[in-house]
Short mmCIF file of C-alpha atoms in Angstrom, two decimals:
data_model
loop_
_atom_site.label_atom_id
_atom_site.label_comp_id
_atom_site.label_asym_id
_atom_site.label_seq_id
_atom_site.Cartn_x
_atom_site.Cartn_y
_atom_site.Cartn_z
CA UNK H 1 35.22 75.39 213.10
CA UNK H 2 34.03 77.96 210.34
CA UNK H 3 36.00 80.67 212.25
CA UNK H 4 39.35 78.73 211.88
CA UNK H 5 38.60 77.49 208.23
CA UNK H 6 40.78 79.55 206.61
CA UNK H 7 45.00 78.57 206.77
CA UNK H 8 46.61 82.20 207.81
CA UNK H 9 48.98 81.85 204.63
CA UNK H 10 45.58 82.05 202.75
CA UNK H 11 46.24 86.04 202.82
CA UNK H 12 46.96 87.63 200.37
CA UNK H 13 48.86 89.83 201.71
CA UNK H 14 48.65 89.92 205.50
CA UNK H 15 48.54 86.46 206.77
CA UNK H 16 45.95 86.91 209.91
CA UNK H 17 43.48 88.82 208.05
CA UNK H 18 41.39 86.25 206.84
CA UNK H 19 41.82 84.06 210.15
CA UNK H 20 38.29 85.54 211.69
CA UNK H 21 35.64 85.06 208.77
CA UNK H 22 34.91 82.53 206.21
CA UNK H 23 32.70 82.42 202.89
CA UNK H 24 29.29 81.20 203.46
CA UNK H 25 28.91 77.71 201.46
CA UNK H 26 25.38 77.93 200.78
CA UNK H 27 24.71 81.53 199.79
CA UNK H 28 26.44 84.03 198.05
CA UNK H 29 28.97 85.84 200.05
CA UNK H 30 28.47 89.60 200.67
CA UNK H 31 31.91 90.54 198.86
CA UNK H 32 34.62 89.11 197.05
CA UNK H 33 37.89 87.23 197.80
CA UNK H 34 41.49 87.19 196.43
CA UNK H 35 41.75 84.74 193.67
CA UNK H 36 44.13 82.67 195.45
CA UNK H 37 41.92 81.98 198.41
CA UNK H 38 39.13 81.09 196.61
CA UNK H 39 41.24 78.25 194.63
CA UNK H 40 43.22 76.39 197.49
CA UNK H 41 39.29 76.69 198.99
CA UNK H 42 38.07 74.63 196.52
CA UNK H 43 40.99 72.85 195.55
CA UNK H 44 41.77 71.52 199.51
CA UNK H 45 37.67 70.76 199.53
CA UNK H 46 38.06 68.24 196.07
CA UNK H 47 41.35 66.39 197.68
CA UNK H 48 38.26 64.65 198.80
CA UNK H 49 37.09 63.00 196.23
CA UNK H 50 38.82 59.14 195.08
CA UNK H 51 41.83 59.44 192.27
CA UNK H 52 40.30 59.10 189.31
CA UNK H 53 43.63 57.66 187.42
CA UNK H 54 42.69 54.67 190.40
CA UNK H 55 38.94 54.45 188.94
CA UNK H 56 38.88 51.38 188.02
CA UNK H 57 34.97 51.67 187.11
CA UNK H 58 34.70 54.51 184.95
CA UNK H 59 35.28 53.69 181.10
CA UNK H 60 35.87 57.70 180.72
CA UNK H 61 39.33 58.65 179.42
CA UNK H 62 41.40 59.84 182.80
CA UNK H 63 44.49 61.25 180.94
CA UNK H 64 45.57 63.50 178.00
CA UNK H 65 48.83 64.97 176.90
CA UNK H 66 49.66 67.85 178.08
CA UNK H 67 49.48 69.32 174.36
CA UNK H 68 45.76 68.16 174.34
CA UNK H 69 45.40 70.12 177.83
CA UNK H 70 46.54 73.06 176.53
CA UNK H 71 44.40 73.05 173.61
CA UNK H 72 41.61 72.37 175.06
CA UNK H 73 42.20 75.44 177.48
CA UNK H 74 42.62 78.09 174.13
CA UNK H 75 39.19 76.61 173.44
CA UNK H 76 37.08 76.28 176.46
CA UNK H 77 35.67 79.89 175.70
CA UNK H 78 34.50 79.13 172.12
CA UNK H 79 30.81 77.84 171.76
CA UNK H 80 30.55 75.14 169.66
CA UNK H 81 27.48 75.63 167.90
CA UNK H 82 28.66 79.21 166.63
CA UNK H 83 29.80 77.84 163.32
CA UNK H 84 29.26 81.02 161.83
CA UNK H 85 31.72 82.78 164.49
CA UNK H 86 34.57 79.84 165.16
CA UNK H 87 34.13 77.72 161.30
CA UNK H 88 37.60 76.13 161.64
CA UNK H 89 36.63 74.06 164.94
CA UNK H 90 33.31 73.48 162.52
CA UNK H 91 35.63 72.58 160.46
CA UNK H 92 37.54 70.19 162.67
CA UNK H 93 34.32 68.94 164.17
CA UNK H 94 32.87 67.79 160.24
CA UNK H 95 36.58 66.18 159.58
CA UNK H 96 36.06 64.26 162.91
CA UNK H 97 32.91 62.76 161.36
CA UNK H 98 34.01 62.11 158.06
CA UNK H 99 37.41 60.33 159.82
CA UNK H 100 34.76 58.43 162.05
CA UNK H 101 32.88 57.13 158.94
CA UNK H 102 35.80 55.99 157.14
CA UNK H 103 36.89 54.28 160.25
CA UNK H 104 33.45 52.34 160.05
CA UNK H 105 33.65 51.57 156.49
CA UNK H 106 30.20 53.98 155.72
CA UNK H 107 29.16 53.61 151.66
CA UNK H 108 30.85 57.20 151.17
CA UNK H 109 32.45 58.98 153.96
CA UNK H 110 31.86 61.88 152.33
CA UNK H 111 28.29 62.16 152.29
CA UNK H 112 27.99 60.42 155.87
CA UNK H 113 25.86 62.74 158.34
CA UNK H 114 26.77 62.83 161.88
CA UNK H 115 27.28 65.41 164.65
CA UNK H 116 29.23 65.71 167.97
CA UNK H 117 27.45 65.39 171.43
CA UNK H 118 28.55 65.74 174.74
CA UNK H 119 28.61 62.28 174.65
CA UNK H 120 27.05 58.74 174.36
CA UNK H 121 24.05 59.46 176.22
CA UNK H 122 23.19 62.29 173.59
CA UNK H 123 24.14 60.62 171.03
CA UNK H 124 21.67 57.65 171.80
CA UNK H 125 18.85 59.86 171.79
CA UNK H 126 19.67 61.37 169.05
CA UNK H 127 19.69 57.82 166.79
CA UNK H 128 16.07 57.01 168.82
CA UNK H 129 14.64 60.22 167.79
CA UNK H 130 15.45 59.38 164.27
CA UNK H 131 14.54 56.00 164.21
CA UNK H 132 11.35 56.79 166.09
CA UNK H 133 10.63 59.72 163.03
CA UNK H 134 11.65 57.06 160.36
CA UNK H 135 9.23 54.87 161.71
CA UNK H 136 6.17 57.69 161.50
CA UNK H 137 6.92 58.37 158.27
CA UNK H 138 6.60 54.26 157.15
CA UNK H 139 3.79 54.13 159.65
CA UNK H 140 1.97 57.62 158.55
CA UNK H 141 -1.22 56.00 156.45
CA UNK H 142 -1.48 53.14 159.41
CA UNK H 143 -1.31 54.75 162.79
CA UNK H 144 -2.12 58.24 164.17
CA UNK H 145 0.47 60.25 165.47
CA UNK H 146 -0.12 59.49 169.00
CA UNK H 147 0.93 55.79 168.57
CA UNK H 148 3.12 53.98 171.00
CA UNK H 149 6.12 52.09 168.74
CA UNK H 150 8.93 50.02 170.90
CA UNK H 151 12.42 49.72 170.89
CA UNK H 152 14.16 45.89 171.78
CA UNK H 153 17.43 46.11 172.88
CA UNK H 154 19.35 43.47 175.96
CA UNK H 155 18.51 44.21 179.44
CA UNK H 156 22.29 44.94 180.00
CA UNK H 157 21.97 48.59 178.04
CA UNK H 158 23.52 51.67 179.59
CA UNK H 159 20.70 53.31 181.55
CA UNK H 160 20.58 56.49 178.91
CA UNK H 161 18.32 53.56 176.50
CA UNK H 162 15.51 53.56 179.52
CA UNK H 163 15.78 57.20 179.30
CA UNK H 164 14.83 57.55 175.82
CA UNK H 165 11.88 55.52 175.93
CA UNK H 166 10.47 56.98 179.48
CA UNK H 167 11.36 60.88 177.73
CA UNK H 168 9.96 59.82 173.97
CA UNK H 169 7.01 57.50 175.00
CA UNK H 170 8.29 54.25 173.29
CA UNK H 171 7.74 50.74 174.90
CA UNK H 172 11.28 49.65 175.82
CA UNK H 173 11.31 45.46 175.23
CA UNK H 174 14.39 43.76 176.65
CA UNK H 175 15.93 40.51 176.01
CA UNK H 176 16.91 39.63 179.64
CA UNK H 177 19.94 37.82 180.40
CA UNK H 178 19.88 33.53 180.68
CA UNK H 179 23.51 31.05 181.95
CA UNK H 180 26.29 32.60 181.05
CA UNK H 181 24.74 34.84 178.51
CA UNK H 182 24.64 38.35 179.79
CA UNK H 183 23.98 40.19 176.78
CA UNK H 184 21.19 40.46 173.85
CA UNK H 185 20.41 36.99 172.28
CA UNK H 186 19.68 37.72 168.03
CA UNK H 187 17.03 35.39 168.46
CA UNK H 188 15.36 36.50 171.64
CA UNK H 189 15.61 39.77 170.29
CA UNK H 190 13.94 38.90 167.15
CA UNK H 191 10.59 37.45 168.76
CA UNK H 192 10.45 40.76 170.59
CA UNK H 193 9.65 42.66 167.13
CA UNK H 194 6.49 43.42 165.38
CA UNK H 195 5.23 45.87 162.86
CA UNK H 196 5.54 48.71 165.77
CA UNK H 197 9.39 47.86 165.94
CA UNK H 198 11.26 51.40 165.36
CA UNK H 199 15.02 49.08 165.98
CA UNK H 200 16.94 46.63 167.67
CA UNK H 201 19.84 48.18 169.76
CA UNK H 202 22.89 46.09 169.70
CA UNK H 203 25.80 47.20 172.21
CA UNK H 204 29.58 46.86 171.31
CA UNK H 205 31.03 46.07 174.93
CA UNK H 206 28.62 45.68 177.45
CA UNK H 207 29.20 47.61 180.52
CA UNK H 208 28.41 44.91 182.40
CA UNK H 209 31.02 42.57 181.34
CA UNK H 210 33.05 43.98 178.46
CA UNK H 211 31.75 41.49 175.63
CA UNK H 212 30.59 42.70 172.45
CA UNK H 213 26.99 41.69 171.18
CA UNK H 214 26.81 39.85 168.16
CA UNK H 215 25.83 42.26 165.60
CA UNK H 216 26.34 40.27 162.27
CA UNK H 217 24.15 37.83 163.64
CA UNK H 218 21.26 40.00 164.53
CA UNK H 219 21.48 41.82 161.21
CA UNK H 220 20.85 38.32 159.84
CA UNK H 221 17.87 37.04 162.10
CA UNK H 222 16.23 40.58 161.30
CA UNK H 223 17.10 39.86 157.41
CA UNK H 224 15.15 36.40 157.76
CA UNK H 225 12.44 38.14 159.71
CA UNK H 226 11.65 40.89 156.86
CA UNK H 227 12.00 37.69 154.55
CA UNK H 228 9.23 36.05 156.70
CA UNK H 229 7.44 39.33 157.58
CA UNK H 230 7.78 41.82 154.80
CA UNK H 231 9.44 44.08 158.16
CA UNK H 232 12.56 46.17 157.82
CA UNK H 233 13.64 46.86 161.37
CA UNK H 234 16.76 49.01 161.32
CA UNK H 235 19.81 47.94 163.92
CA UNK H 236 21.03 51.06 165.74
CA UNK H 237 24.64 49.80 167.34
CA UNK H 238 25.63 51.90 170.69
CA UNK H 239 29.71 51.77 170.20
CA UNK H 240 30.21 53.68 173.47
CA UNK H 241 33.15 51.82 173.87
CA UNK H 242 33.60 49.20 171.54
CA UNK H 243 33.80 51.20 167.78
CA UNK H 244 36.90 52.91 169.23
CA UNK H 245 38.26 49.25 169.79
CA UNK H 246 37.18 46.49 167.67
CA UNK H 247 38.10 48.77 163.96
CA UNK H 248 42.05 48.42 165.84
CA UNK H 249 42.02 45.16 166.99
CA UNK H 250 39.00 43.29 165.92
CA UNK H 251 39.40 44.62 162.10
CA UNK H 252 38.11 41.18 160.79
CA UNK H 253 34.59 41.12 163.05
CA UNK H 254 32.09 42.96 160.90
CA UNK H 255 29.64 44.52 162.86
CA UNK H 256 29.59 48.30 161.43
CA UNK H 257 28.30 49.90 157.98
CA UNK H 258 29.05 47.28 156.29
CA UNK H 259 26.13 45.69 157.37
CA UNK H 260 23.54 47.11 155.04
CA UNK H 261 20.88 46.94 158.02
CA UNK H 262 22.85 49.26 160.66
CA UNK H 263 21.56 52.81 160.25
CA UNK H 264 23.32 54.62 162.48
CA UNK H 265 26.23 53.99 165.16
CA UNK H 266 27.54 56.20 168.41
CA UNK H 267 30.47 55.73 170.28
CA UNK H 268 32.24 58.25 173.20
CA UNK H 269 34.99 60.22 172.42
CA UNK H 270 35.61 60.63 176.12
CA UNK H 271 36.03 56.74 176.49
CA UNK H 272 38.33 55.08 174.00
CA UNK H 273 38.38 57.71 171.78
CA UNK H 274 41.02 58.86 174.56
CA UNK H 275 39.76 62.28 175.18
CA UNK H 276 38.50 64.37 178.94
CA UNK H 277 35.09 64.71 178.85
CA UNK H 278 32.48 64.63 177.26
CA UNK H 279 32.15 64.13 173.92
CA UNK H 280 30.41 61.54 171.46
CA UNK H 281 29.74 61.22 168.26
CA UNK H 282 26.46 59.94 165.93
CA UNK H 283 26.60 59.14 162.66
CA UNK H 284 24.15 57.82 160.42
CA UNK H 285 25.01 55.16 157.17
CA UNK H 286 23.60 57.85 154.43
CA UNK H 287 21.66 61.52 154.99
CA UNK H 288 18.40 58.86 154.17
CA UNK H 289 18.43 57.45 157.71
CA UNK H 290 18.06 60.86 159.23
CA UNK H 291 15.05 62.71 158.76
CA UNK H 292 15.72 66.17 157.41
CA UNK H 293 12.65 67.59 159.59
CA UNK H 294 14.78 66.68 162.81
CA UNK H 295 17.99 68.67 161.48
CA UNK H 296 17.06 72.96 162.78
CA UNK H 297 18.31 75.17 160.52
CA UNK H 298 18.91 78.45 162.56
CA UNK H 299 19.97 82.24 161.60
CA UNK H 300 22.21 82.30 164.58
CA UNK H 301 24.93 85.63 164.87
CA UNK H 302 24.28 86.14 160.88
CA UNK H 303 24.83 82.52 159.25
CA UNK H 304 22.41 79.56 157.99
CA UNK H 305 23.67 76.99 160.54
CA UNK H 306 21.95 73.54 160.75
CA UNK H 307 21.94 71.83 164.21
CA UNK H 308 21.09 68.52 165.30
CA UNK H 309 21.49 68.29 169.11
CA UNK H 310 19.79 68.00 172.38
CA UNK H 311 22.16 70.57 173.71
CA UNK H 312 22.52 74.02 172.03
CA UNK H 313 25.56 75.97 174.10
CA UNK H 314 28.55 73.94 174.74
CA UNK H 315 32.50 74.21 174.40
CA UNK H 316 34.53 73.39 171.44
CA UNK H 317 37.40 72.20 173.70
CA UNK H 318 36.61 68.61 173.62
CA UNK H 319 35.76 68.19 169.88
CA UNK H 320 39.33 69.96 168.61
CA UNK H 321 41.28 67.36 171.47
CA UNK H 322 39.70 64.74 169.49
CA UNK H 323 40.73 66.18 166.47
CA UNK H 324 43.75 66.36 168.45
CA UNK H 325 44.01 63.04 169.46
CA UNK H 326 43.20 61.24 165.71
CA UNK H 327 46.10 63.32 164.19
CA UNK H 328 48.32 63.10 166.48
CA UNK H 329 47.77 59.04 166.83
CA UNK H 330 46.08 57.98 163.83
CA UNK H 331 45.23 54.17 162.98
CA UNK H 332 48.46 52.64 164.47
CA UNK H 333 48.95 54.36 167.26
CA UNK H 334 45.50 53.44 168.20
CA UNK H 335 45.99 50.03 167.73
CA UNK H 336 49.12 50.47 169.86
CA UNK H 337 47.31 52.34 172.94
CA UNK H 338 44.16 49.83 172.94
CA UNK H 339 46.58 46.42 172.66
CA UNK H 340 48.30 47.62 175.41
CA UNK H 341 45.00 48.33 177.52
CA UNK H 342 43.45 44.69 176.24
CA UNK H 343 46.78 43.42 177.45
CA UNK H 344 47.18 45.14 180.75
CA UNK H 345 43.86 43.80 181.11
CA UNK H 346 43.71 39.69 179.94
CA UNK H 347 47.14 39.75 182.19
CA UNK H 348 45.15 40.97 185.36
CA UNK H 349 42.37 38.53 184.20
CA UNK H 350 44.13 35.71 184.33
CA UNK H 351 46.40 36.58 187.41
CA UNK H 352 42.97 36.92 189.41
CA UNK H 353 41.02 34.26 187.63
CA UNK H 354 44.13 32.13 188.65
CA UNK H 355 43.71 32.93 192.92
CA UNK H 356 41.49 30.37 194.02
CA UNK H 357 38.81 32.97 195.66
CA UNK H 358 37.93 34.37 192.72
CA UNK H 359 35.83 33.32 189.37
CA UNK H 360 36.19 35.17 185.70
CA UNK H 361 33.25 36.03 184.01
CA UNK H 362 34.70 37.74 180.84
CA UNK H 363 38.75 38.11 180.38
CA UNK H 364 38.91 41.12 178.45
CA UNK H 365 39.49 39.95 175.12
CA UNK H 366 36.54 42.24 173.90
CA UNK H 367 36.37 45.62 175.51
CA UNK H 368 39.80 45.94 177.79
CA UNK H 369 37.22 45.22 180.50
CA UNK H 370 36.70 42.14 182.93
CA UNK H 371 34.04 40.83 185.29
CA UNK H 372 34.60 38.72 187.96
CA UNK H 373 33.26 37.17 191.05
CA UNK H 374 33.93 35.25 193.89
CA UNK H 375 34.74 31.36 193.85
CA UNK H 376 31.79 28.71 195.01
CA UNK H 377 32.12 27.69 198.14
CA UNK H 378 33.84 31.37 199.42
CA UNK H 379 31.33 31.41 202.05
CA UNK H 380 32.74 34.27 204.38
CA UNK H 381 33.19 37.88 202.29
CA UNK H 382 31.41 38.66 199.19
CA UNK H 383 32.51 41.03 196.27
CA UNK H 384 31.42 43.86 198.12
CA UNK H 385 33.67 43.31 200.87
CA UNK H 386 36.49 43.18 198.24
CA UNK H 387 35.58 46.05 196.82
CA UNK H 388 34.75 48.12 200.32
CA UNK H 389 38.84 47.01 201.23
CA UNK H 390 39.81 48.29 197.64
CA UNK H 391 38.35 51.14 198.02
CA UNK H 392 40.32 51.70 201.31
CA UNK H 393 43.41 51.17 199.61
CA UNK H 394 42.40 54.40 196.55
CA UNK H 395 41.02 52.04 194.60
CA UNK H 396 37.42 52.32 193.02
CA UNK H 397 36.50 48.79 192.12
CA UNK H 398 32.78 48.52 191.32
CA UNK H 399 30.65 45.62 192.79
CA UNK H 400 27.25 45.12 191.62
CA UNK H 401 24.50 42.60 191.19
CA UNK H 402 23.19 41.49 187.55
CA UNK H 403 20.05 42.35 185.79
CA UNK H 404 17.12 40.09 184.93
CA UNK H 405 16.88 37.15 185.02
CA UNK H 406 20.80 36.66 186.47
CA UNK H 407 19.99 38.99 190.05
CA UNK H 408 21.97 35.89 191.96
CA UNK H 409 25.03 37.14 190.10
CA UNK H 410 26.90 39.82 191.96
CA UNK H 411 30.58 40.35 190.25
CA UNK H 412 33.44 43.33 190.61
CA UNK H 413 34.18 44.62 187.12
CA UNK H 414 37.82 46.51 186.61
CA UNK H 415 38.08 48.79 183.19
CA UNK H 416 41.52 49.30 181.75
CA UNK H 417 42.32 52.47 179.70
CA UNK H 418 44.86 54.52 178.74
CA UNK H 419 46.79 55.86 182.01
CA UNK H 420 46.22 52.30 183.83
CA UNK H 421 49.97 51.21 183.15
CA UNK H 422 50.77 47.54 183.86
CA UNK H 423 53.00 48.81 186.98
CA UNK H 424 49.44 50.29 188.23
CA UNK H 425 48.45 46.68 187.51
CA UNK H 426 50.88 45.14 189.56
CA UNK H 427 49.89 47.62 192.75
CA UNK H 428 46.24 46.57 192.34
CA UNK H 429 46.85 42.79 192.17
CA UNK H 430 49.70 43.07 195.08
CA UNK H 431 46.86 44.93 197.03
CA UNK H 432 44.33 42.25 196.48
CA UNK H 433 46.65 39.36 197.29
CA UNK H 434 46.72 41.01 200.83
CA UNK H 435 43.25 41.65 201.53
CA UNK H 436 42.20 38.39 200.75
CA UNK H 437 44.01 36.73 203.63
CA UNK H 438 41.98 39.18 205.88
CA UNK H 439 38.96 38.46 204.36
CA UNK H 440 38.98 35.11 205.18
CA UNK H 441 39.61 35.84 208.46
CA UNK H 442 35.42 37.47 208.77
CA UNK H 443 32.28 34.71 209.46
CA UNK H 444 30.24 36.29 206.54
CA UNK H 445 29.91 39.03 204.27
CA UNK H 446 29.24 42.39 206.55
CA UNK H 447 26.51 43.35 204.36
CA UNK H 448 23.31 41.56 203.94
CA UNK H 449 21.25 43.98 202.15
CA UNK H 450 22.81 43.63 198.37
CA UNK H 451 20.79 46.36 197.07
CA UNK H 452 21.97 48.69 199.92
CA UNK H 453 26.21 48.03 199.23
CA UNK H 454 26.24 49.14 195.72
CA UNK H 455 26.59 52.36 194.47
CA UNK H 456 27.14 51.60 191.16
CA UNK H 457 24.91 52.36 188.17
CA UNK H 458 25.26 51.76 184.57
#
């Protein structure tokens, strides 16, 4: 089979002469091979993998302009963190931030700190680390340096939160889920903290189900608390998704700096900030809720550059497509590309939530996101079975069972963005209406073993 693994029109120039031999796939070959070879190669190899325009479980953007495409490509070879070499994509990257902290109404824009990432995950860390250094420095007279603080935050936080606290040796408390609540509780939360308290993480659009966590209302529990306790525990709000959503269609619901007690805020460019990824973005209410000692100033190719980052080497592709992306859209065409996801999706919401086999969770009036499972008393296929015949069909449709204390609850969850049109919409809901009929048709789900169907991890 290796022998006859190359196509004859492979050649480059006499079509049998690669028909005999074939690169090695898990060593180095011993010489080279025409350009065009090694491309269809690895192109024919990655027809493998599912459409990602048909992902219906990643929240990462899936589709730029072609503009934005070629941009990007003028830019892949410049390294972002040589300021000193490339200072207008510094330049771009700073405006980004300042545009980002007027979007969520910071004191003064201007003096906002905040960096790019390669995304939300980096980003996160980035606000722990600083929260975790604030802490030491209110904590420095009380508790020796090897103290253990913790961090509360809902049980339905991305995974990259359970990172943090395994990598920076902070007790992770979560508020687990209770009903038909399945994010943080303010309360809950609130009984979590104590004098060792470094933040509360509040999440705008919960993976799990699309809803936004009310923030306003856990700024005010924690402003009883220091009332109560003399304690000033800072909110940190992961906006993966939700601060490129709720400033465009949720302008009224405060949950950003306009609450004195949110320090800092992230979000992902490469989500609804409608750029490829990765990029996200951290920003911090004034230079005060960073610690300067975290911020590296480096001599780096003959300039003073300060750098505060996880990563060092990366591209400046994806931080001038979001520059990109806010010029070329700016506040109402954002409104007009996230209505028309949080439309595509409460349509499909209510279309499902109206067939009989199925139950909505959520109807993606929040995040352009909705959970769903199957109906009581749908005895005979489970929402791994619908999402195993989905999959069939090109589309990824994520089934997976809830966290603490709500592991009874297994749901599908389907993310619009921009890309998913509502004709795509109308393809996935004809192709459900069809495989439900066959479903019924099987005695029981064909998998037992819950934690053995799902592939899916937040």
């Amino acid at each position: 089979m290796r022998r006859l693994s190359l196509n004859p029109f492979f050649g480059a120039a006499d079509p049998t002469s690669e028909m005999n031999s074939a690169p090695p796939t898990h060593r180095l070959p011993d010489g080279p091979i025409p350009p065009e070879t090694a491309y269809q190669l690895v192109h024919d190899e990655l027809m493998l993998d599912g459409n990602s325009r048909l992902n219906l479980a990643t929240f990462v953007s899936t589709w730029m302009e072609p503009q934005a495409g070629r941009l990007m490509d003028e830019c892949l070879d410049k390294n972002m963190i040589d300021k000193d070499e490339y200072p207008r994509t510094a330049e771009l990257e700073r405006r980004c931030v300042v545009m980002l902290a007027d979007l969520w109404n910071a004191p003064d824009p201007s003096t906002t700190v905040g960096c790019s990432t390669t995304g939300s995950s980096e980003a996160c860390m980035l606000a722990g680390m600083a929260l975790k250094r604030r802490w030491a420095k209110r904590n420095a007279d009380r508790y020796p340096a090897t103290a253990r603080p913790n961090l509360v935050m809902g049980i339905n936080v991305q995974v990259c939160w359970e990172k943090f606290c395994n990598f920076w040796e902070v007790e992770i408390r979560q508020v687990p889920m209770e009903g038909d609540r399945f994010h943080l509780d303010p309360r809950a939360a609130v009984e979590l903290c104590d004098e060792n308290t470094i933040g509360v993480v509040a999440v705008l659009g919960s993976t799990f189900d699309g809803s936004y966590e009310p923030v306003a209302e856990l700024c005010a529990e924690l402003d009883a608390f220091q009332e109560r306790t003399g304690l000033d525990v800072p909110v940190h709000v992961d906006g993966a998704s939700g601060a490129m959503i709720a400033p465009f269609l949720d302008e009224d619901l405060v949950w950003d700096f306009r609450l004195p007690r949110v320090s800092s805020i992230n979000t992902s460019g490469h989500k609804y900030g409608l750029v490829y990824p990765g990029v996200g973005w951290a920003l911090w209410r004034t230079p005060e809720e960073l610690p300067e000692e975290l911020v590296f100033r480096v001599n780096y190719l003959g300039g003073d550059m300060p750098t505060f980052a996880l990563n060092f080497s990366r591209p400046g592709a994806q931080v001038v497509a979001q520059y990109y992306t806010f010029l070329r859209l700016g506040r109402e065409g954002f409104r007009a590309v996230q209505q028309t996801a949080r439309s595509i999706a409460m349509r499909l919401a209510d279309r499902i939530g109206a067939m009989d086999e199925f139950l909505l969770l959520t109807r993606g009036d929040e995040l352009p996101v909705f959970a769903f499972t199957t109906a009581p008393g749908v005895t005979n296929f489970d929402v791994f079975d619908v999402s195993r015949r989905l999959r069939e069909r090109g589309w990824l449709v994520p089934a997976y069972t809830f966290p603490a204390d709500r592991q009874d609850l297994s749901v599908l969850r389907i993310v619009c963005r921009n890309g998913f049109s509502a004709d795509l919409g109308a393809l996935l809901l004809a192709d459900l209406e069809q495989i439900v009929p066959e479903l019924r048709l099987q005695e029981h789900p064909l998998n037992r073993d819950k934690s053995q169907v799902t592939a899916f991890h937040h």
